[in-house]
Amino acid sequence: MTAAKLTVGLIYGGKSGEHEVSLQTAFSVMNALDYGKYNAVPVYIDKQGRWNMGETHTAAPASLEALQLNGGESATAEAMSVLWRKLSGQESLIDVLFPLLHGTYGEDGTIQGLFEMMDMPYVGAGVLASSAGMDKAIMKSLFAQAGLPQCKYETFIAAEYEANAHDILGAIEHNLGFPCFVKPANLGSSVGISKAKDRAELERAIQYALRFDLKVVVEEAVDAHEVEVGVLGNELPLASVPGEIVSSSDYYDYDAKYIDGNSRMIIPAEIDSELAENLRELALRAFKAIDGNGLCRADFFVRRSDRAIMINEVNTMPGFTAYSMYPLLWRETGKSYPELLDQLIQLGLDRYNKRHTLQFKRD
Ligand SMILES: Nc1ncnc2c1ncn2[C@@H]1O[C@H](COP(=O)(O)OP(=O)(O)O)[C@@H](O)[C@H]1O
Ligand SMILES: [Mg+2]
């Protein structure tokens, strides 16, 4: 007897700046999925935020373009009526949801909250880890609490800056010096980030970051190797081998990430085993610190001058095509892309089943 096939709802596209990347991820995942075990239902969120649910696939799609579904005016309502079925006592068409979205409305806990309300199992981080991993200021306080080494930083909100720019600029100059990195607290893909070399550039960089968020983080610039570790699991997560990003430009900005195609990955990173072990251990601690589930990629700086390790950030939905860092780190660690998909789906189901037995009110 063969076990019943699971139907996986793949959610991709989305309103964030990473829409195209997400489409590529969906195409990659749908090509790697083992259709002996799974059916796939594509759920495409277009750039306006409208949902479009496709037919159940029992084989890989013909092309990436075929994934850009357009179900017309009523498509969102139709998709929702299928996704919310469980709450009306019907059997769900979909067994588990797999969000393949990055950035705002995908990686920040909002869609995870929607899945919770639908009572649907889903792959990856829950609401808390997603939003904590998205907000660089919150993430840094959690890391500090967990004793993880990080670079020096300052953070403030727009209203504080309007009221007291002079003191804030003074504190940055005094505590961090130049150059420094100025970032909107909530975003990704290096959008809104600038490197400031002096006071005038700092002021411009802050104004720029404030276009993207009401909260800003400023960090000392660290001259470092950028080394990343994959984490996989729920309560007892595992860490992959570390890999290094060698950026094509001064730092890993949007062009270096997505446009010029000249950045490189070195997998495994060419570092000694002690440093590698330290990074893996810190990656697991970072995963715990944000209450991670399923997967995350922990990104570190290894300072060139003294090899000091500092955590930069965690990404709860890291780049996930077959050629992205996270899957390649696991491939090097001995887990193929299809195996990774299997495990992530299983981890999502396990988490749902475990939490399902919990009470949320008194008897
Ligand atoms: N404090 C820093 N020192 C040196 N480089 C930095 C620093 N902060 C960011 N960078 C560079 O900018 C890139 C993007 O910053 P990051 O905080 O990772 O934002 P994102 O969430 O958009 O990936 C990093 O990969 C790195 O190249
Ligand atoms: Mg980053």
mmCIF file with all atom_site columns, C-alpha atoms and ligand atoms in Angstrom, residues 136 189-190 226 228 252 257 297 299 312-313 315, ligand 2:
data_model
loop_
_atom_site.group_PDB
_atom_site.id
_atom_site.type_symbol
_atom_site.label_atom_id
_atom_site.label_alt_id
_atom_site.label_comp_id
_atom_site.label_asym_id
_atom_site.label_entity_id
_atom_site.label_seq_id
_atom_site.pdbx_PDB_ins_code
_atom_site.Cartn_x
_atom_site.Cartn_y
_atom_site.Cartn_z
_atom_site.occupancy
_atom_site.B_iso_or_equiv
_atom_site.pdbx_formal_charge
_atom_site.auth_seq_id
_atom_site.auth_comp_id
_atom_site.auth_asym_id
_atom_site.auth_atom_id
_atom_site.pdbx_PDB_model_num
ATOM   1  C  CA . LYS A 1 136 ? 16.534 44.521 12.521 1.00 0.00 ? 136 LYS A CA 1
ATOM   2  C  CA . SER A 1 189 ? 17.446 42.765 -0.359 1.00 0.00 ? 189 SER A CA 1
ATOM   3  C  CA . SER A 1 190 ? 19.612 45.729 0.740  1.00 0.00 ? 190 SER A CA 1
ATOM   4  C  CA . GLU A 1 226 ? 30.407 37.554 4.934  1.00 0.00 ? 226 GLU A CA 1
ATOM   5  C  CA . GLU A 1 228 ? 26.383 32.302 6.135  1.00 0.00 ? 228 GLU A CA 1
ATOM   6  C  CA . TYR A 1 252 ? 26.453 43.256 -0.932 1.00 0.00 ? 252 TYR A CA 1
ATOM   7  C  CA . LYS A 1 257 ? 22.699 40.450 -5.081 1.00 0.00 ? 257 LYS A CA 1
ATOM   8  C  CA . ARG A 1 297 ? 19.895 31.387 7.232  1.00 0.00 ? 297 ARG A CA 1
ATOM   9  C  CA . ASP A 1 299 ? 24.493 35.687 8.249  1.00 0.00 ? 299 ASP A CA 1
ATOM   10 C  CA . ASN A 1 312 ? 24.589 40.407 11.021 1.00 0.00 ? 312 ASN A CA 1
ATOM   11 C  CA . GLU A 1 313 ? 21.084 38.980 10.687 1.00 0.00 ? 313 GLU A CA 1
ATOM   12 C  CA . ASN A 1 315 ? 16.565 35.434 7.296  1.00 0.00 ? 315 ASN A CA 1
HETATM 13 MG MG . MG  B 2 .   ? 21.441 40.478 4.407  1.00 0.00 ? 2   MG  B MG 1
#
